[in-house]
Coordinates of C-alpha atoms in Angstrom, one line a residue:
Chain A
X1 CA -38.2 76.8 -133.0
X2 CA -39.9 79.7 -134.7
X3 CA -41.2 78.2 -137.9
X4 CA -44.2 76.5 -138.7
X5 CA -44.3 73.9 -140.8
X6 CA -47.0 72.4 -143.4
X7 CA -47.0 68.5 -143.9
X8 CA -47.7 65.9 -146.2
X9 CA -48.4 62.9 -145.8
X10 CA -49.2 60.2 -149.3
X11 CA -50.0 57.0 -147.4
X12 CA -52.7 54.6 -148.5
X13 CA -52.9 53.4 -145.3
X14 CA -55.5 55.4 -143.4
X15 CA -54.4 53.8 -140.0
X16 CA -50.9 54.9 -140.0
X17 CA -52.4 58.7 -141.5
X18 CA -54.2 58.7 -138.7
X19 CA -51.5 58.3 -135.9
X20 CA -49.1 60.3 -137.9
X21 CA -51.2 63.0 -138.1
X22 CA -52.2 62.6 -134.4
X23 CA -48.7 63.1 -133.2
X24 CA -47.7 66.0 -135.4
X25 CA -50.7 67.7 -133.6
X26 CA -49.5 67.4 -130.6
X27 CA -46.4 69.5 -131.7
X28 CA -46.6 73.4 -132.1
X29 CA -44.1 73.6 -135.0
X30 CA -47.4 72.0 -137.0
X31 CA -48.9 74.3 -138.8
X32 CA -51.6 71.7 -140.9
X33 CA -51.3 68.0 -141.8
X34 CA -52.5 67.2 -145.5
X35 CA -53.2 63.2 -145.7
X36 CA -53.5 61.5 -149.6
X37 CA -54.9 58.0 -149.8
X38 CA -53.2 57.8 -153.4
X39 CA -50.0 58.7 -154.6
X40 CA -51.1 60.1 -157.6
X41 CA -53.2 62.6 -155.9
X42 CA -50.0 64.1 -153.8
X43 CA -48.2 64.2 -156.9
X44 CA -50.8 65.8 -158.7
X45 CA -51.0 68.5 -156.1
X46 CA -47.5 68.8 -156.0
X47 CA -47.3 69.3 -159.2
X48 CA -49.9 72.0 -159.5
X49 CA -48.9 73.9 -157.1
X50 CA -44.8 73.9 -158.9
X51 CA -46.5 75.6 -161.9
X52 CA -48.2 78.4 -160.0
X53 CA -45.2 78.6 -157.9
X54 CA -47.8 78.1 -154.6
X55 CA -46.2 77.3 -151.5
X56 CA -45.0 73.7 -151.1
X57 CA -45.5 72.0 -147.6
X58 CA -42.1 71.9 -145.6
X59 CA -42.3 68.0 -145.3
X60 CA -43.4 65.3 -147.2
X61 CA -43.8 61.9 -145.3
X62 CA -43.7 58.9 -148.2
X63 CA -45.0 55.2 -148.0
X64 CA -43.6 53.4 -150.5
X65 CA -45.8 50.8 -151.1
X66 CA -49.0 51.9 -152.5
X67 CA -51.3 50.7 -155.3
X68 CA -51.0 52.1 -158.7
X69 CA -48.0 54.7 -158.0
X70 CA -45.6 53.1 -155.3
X71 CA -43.6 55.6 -153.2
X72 CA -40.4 55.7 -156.1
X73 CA -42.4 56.0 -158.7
X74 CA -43.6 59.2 -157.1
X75 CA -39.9 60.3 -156.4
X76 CA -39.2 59.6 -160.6
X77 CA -42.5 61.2 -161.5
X78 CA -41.6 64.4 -159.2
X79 CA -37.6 64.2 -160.5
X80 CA -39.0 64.6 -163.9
X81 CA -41.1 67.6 -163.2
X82 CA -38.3 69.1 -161.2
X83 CA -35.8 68.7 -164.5
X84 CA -33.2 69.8 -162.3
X85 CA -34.5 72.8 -160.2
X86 CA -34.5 72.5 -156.5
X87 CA -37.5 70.8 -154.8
X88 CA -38.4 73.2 -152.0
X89 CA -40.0 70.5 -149.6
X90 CA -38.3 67.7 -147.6
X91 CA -39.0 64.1 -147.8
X92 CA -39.3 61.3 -145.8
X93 CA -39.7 58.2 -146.6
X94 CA -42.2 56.5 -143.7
X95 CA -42.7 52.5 -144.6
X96 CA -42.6 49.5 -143.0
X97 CA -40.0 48.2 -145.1
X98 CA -36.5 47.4 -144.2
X99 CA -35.6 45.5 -147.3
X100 CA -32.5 45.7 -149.2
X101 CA -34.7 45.9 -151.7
X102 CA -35.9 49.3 -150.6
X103 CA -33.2 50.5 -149.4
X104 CA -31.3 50.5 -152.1
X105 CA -33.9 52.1 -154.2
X106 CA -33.6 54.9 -151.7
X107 CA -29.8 55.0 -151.9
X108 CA -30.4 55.9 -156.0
X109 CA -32.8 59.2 -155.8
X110 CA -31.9 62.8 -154.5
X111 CA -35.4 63.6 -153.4
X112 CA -36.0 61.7 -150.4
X113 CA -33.5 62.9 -147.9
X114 CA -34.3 59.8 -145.0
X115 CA -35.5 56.7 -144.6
X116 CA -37.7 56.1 -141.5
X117 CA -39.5 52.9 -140.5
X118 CA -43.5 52.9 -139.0
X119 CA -44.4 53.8 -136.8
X120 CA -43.4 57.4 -136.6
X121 CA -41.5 57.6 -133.4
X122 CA -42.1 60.7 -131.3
X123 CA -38.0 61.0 -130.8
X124 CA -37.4 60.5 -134.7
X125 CA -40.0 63.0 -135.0
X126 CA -38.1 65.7 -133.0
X127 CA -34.8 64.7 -134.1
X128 CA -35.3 65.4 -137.9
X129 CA -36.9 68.3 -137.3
X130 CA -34.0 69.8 -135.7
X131 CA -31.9 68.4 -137.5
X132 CA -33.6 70.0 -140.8
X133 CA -35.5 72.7 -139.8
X134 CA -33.3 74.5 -136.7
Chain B
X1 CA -53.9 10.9 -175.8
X2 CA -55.4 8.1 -178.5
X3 CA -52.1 9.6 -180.7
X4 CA -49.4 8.9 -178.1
X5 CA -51.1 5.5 -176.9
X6 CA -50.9 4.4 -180.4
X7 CA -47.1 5.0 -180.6
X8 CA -45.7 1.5 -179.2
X9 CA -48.9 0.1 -182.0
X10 CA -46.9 2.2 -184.9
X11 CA -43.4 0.4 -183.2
X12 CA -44.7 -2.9 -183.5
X13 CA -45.8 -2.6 -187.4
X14 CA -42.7 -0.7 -188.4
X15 CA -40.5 -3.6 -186.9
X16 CA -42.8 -6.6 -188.7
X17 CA -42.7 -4.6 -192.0
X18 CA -38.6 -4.8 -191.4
X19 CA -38.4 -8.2 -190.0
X20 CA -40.4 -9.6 -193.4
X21 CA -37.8 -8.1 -195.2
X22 CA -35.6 -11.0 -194.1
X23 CA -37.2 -13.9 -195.4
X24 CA -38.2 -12.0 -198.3
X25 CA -34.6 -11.4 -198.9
X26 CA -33.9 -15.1 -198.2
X27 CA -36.3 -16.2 -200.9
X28 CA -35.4 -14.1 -203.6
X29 CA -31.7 -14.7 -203.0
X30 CA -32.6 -18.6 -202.8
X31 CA -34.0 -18.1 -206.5
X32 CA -31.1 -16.3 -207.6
X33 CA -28.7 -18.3 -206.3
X34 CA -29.5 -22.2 -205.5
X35 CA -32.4 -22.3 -208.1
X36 CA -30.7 -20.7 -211.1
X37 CA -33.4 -18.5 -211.5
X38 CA -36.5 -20.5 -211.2
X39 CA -39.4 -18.5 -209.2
X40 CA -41.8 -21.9 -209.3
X41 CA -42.8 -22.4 -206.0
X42 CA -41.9 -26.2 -205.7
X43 CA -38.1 -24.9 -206.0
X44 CA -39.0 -22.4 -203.7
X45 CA -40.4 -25.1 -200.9
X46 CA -37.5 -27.4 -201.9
X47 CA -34.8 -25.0 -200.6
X48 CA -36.9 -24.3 -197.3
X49 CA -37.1 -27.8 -196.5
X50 CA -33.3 -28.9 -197.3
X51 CA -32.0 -25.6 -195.5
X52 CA -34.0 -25.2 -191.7
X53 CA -32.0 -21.7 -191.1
X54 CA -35.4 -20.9 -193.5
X55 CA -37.4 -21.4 -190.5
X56 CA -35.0 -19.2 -188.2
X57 CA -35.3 -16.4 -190.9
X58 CA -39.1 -17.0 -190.9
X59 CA -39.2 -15.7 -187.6
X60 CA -37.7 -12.5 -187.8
X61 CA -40.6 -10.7 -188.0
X62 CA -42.0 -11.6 -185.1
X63 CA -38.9 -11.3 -183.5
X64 CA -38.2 -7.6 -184.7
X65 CA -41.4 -6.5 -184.4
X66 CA -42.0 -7.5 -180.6
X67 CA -38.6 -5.7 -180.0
X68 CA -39.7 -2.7 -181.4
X69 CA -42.8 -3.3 -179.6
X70 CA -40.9 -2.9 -176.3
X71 CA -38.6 0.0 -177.6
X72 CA -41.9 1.7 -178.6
X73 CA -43.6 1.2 -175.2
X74 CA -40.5 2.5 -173.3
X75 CA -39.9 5.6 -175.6
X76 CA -43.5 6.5 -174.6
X77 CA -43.1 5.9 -171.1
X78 CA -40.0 7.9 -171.1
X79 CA -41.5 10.5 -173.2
X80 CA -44.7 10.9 -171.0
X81 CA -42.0 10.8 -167.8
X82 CA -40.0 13.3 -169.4
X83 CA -43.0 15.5 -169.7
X84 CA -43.6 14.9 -166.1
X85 CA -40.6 15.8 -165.2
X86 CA -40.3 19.3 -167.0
X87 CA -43.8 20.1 -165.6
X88 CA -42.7 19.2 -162.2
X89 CA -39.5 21.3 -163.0
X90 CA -40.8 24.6 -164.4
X91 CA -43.6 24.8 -161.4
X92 CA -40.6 23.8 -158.9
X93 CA -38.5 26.9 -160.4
X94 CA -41.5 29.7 -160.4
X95 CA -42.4 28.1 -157.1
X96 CA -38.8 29.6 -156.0
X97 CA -39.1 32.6 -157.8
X98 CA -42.6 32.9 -156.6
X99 CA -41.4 32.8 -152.3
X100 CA -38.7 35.1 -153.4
X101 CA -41.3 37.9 -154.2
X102 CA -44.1 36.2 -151.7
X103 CA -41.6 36.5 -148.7
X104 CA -40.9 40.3 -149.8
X105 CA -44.8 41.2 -149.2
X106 CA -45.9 38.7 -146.6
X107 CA -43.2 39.9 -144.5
X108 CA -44.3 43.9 -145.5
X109 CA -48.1 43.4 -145.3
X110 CA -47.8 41.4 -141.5
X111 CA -45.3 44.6 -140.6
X112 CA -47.9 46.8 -141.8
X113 CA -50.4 45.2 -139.8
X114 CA -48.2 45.0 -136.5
X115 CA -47.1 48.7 -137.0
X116 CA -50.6 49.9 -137.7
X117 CA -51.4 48.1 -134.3
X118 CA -48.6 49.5 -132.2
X119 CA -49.1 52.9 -133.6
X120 CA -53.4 52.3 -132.5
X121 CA -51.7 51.0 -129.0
X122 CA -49.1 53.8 -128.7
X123 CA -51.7 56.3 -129.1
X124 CA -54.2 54.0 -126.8
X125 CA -52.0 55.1 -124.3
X126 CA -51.3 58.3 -124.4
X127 CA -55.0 59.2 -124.7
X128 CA -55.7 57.3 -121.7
X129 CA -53.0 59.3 -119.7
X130 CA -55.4 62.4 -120.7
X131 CA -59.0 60.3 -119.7
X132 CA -60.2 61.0 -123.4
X133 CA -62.6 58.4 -123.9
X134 CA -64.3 59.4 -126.5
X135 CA -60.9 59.5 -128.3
X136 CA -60.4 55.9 -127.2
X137 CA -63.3 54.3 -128.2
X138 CA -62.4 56.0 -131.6
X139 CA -59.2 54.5 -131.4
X140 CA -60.6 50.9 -130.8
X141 CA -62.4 50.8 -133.3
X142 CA -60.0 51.5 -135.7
X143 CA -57.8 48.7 -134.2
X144 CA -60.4 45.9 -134.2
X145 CA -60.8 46.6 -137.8
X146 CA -56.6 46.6 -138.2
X147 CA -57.6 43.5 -136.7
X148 CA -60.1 42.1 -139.3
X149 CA -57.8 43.2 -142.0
X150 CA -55.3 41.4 -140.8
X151 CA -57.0 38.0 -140.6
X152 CA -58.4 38.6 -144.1
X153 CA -54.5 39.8 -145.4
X154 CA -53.4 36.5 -144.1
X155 CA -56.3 34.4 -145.4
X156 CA -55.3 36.1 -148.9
X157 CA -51.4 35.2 -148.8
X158 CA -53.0 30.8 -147.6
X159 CA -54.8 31.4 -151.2
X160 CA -50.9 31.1 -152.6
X161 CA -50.3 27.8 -151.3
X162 CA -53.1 26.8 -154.3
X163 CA -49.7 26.2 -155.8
X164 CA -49.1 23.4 -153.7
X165 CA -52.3 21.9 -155.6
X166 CA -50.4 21.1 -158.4
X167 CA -47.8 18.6 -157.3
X168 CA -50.6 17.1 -154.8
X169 CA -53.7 16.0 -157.1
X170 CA -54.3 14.2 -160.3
X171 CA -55.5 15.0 -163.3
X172 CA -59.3 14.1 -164.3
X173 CA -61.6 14.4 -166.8
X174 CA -63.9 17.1 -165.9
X175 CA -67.2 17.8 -167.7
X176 CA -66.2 21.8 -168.3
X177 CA -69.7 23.0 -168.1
X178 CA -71.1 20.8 -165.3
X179 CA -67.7 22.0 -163.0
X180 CA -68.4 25.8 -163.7
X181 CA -71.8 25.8 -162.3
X182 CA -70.7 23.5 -159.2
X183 CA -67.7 25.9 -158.7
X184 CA -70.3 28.8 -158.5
X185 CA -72.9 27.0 -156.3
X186 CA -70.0 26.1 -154.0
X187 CA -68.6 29.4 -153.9
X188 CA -72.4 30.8 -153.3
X189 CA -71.9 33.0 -156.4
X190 CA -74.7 31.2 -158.9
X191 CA -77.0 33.9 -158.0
X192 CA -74.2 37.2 -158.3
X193 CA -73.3 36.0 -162.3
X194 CA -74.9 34.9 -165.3
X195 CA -73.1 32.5 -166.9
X196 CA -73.5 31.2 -170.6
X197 CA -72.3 29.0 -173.2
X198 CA -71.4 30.0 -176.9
X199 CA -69.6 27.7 -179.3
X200 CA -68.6 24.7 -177.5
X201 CA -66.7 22.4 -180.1
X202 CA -65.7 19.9 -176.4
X203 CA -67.1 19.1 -173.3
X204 CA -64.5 17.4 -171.6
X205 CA -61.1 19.2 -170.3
X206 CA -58.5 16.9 -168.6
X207 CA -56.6 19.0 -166.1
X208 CA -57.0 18.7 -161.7
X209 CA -59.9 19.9 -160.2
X210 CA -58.2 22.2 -157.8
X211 CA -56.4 23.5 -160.8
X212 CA -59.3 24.1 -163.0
X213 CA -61.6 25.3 -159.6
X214 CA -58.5 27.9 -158.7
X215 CA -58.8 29.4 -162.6
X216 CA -61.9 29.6 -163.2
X217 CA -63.3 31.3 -159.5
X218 CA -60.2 33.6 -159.9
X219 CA -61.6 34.7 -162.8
X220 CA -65.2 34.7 -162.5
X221 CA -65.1 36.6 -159.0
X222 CA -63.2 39.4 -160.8
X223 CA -65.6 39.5 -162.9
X224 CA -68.4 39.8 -160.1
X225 CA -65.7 42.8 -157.9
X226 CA -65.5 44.4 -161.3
X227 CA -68.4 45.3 -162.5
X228 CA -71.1 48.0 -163.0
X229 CA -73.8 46.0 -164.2
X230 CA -75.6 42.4 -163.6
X231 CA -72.0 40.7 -164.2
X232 CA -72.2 38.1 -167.2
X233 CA -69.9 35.4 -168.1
X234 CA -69.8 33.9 -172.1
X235 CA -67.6 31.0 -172.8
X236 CA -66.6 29.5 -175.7
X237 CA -64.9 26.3 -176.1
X238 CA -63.4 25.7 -179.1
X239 CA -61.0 22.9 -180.8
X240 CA -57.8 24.0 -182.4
X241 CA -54.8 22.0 -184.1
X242 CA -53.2 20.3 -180.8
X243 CA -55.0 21.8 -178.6
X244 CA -58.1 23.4 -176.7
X245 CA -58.8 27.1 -176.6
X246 CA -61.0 28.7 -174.1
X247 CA -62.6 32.4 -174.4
X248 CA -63.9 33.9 -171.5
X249 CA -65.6 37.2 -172.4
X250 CA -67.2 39.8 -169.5
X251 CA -68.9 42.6 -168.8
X252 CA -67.0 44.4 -166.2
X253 CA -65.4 47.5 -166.1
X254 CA -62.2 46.6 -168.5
X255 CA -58.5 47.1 -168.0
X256 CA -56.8 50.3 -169.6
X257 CA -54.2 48.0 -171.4
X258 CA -52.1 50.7 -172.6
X259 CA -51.5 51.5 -169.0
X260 CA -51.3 48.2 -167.4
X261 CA -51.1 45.3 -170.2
X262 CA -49.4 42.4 -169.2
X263 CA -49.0 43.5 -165.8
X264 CA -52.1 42.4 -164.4
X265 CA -50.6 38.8 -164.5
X266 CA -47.9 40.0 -162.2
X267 CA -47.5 39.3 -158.7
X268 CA -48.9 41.8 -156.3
X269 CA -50.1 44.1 -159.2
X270 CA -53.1 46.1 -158.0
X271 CA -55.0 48.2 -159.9
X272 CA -56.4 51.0 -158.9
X273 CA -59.9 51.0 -159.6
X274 CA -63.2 52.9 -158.7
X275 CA -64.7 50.4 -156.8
X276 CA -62.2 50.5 -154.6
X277 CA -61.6 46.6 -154.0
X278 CA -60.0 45.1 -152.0
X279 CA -57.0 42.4 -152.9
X280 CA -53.6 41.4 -152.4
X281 CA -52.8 41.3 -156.3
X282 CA -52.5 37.5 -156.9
X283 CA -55.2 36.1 -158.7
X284 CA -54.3 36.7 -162.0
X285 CA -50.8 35.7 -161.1
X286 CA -52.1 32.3 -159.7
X287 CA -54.1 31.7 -162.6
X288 CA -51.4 32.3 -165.3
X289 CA -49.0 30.0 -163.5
X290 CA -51.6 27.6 -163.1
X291 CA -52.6 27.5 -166.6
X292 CA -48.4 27.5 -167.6
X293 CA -47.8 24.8 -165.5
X294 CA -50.2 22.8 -168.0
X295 CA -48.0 24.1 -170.8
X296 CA -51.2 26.5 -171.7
X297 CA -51.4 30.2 -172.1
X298 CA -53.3 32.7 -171.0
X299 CA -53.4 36.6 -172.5
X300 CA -55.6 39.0 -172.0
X301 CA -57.7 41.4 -174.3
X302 CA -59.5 44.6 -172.7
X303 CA -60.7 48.6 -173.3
X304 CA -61.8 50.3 -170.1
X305 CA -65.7 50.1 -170.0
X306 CA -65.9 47.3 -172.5
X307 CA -65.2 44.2 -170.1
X308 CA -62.2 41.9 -170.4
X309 CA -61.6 38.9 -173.1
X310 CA -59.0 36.1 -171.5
X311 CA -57.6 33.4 -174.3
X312 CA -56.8 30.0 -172.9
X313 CA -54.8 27.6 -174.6
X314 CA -53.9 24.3 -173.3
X315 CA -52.6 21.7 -175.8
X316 CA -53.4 18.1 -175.8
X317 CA -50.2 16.6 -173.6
X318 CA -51.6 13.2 -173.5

């Protein structure tokens, strides 16, 4: 793989940041790891960096249960914005979750294009990125 | 409660007032009748003495009103049990809706735990294959805090079972005053808040202890995690038509109702806030249900910066 790739990860778990971001680094398709503690905040970058047209990272890991904005609200939030266009990044949804609950939540939106469970395997890892970025 | 006690008391008179309509009746009819007309009382006494169903009639007061006495006294025992019954009801069917929603995030926040402990263990081990202590140590740390959260995560969802309170205890009389300031000396808070008293129209709130003790230190320790100043507490306590009405006023840092309104009394609502505290989302949750399940209400007035204002109603059951 030639490309380098920028991530994102909005997680208000600092625990699972932290081994996330510790096994992308060990990878050399990771170009930088971008951790927010708060939904909002990723969105808000997002967003900013849509209306200068700024680079958008390649992948976008997604908790869905956070305080405030939960991971869907994001995704509705960022659908909004999008009105349409396409969203350049990819998005994962990284939870603990396995509820139907959730699931079918994820089933509804475009955005998100896979729904993983924590921790981030190594082999899941590796996997997607071929399978998205190959 | 002096109203409904009085109830098999208003029985008893309405059925004497209807049983001396009998004799009454009998008397009047006698004159009409048998004494063509005469009112004089020694026609009067003549009938009673030559007819002894007088005597039977005679007692229909007593008779009726004893009856209703008894149909009194088991209307307000079936009332009062009725009452029981739809209180036991309604906190039975929020109990269920309540493990629905409890079972969804107990079972997410112990996952997040055990992942966040398997990710510190997965990366234990790979750090060790590479001898980076330093690394290690870091990682440790981090898990004997996973650790500590996890204990106080679990502690949080045993605060639920206060629920189970309700069907377990009985109601007393409690002097409201006296069992704020032992709820804050027990909960080592007296010194943290400054509690006062405005308008106080009663004293006396009959509810359960564990009911009143789960309210009122929900409440009063959000107002000590939410706040920028010394936080102070006012109540008032005022009588209304039916009922008793509770303000609690503080000083903390307020609630953006237009962005959150009512759903800081739902469950697992959390609310981002500078302080950054920590919480699973239930108290106000607990103490609305609490406070329902005593046919009250609760609702909540705030402006970020300007403190909160919660309304308590609770009517007079019994």
């Amino acid at each position: 793989m030639n490309q380098k790739l920028d991530f994102f990860i909005v997680d208000d778990s600092d625990v699972n940041n932290y081994y996330t971001e510790d096994l992308l680094n060990e990878f050399d398709f990771t170009n930088s790891v971008t951790t927010f503690l708060k939904a909002k905040e990723g969105l808000n970058e997002l967003i900013k960096r849509l209306n200068e047209n700024a680079r958008l990272p390649d992948v976008i890991f997604l908790d869905i249960r956070m305080p405030e904005m939960d991971g869907f609200e994001f995704i509705e939030e960022l659908e909004n914005e999008l009105d349409d266009q396409d969203f350049g990044a990819k998005v994962f949804i990284l939870t603990s979750s396995k509820h139907r609950r959730d699931v079918e939540a994820f089933e509804k939106q475009y955005i998100a294009c896979e729904f993983l469970n924590k921790p981030l395997e190594r082999e899941d890892l590796q996997r997607m990125i071929t399978k998205h970025f190959n | 409660m002096r109203n409904a006690k009085n109830i098999p008391l208003k029985f008893l008179l309405l059925g004497f007032a209807f049983g001396m309509l009998f004799p009454l009746t009998g008397i009047v009819a006698d004159c009409f009748i048998f004494n063509k007309l005469s009112f004089t009382w020694a026609d009067i006494s003549g009938q009673i003495a030559n007819n002894p169903i007088h005597y039977i009639i005679f007692m229909a007061p007593l008779i009726l009103g004893g009856t209703f006495y008894a149909i009194g006294w088991f209307a307000f025992n079936e009332s009062r049990l009725n009452l029981k019954l739809t209180r036991t009801n309604t906190v039975m069917k929020e109990t269920n809706e309540l493990l629905d929603t409890f079972n969804y995030h107990v079972s997410h926040d112990l996952k997040t735990i055990l992942n966040n402990q398997l990710a510190l263990a997965k990366m234990s081990q790979k750090y060790l294959a590479r001898k980076d202590t330093d690394k290690l140590e870091e990682i440790v740390e981090k898990m004997i805090g996973v650790g500590e959260n996890g204990l106080a995560t679990v502690a949080h969802f045993l605060v639920m079972s206060k629920e189970g309170y309700l069907s377990d205890s009985e109601s007393a009389e409690l002097q409201f005053r006296e069992e704020i300031y032992r709820i804050l000396i027990e909960s080592g808070c007296e010194d943290r808040i400054k509690v006062s008293f405005g308008k106080t129209d009663f004293e006396k709130l009959t509810i359960q202890p564990k009911v009143f003790e789960s309210i009122f230190v929900n409440l009063l320790t959000n107002t000590i995690k939410y706040n920028n100043n010394k936080p102070e507490v006012t109540f008032e306590l005022i009588k209304v038509n039916g009922g008793k009405h509770i303000i609690y006023r503080d000083n903390g840092i307020g609630i953006d109702m237009d962005k959150y309104g009512d759903k800081v009394f739902e469950p697992f609502q959390r609310i981002q806030n500078e302080q950054n505290q920590e919480g699973t989302g239930v108290g106000l949750f607990i103490v609305r249900k609490l406070v329902q399940a005593y046919s009250g209400k609760i609702s909540l007035e705030s402006k970020l910066g300007e403190g909160v204002k919660f309304d308590i109603y609770f009517p007079d059951l019994y």
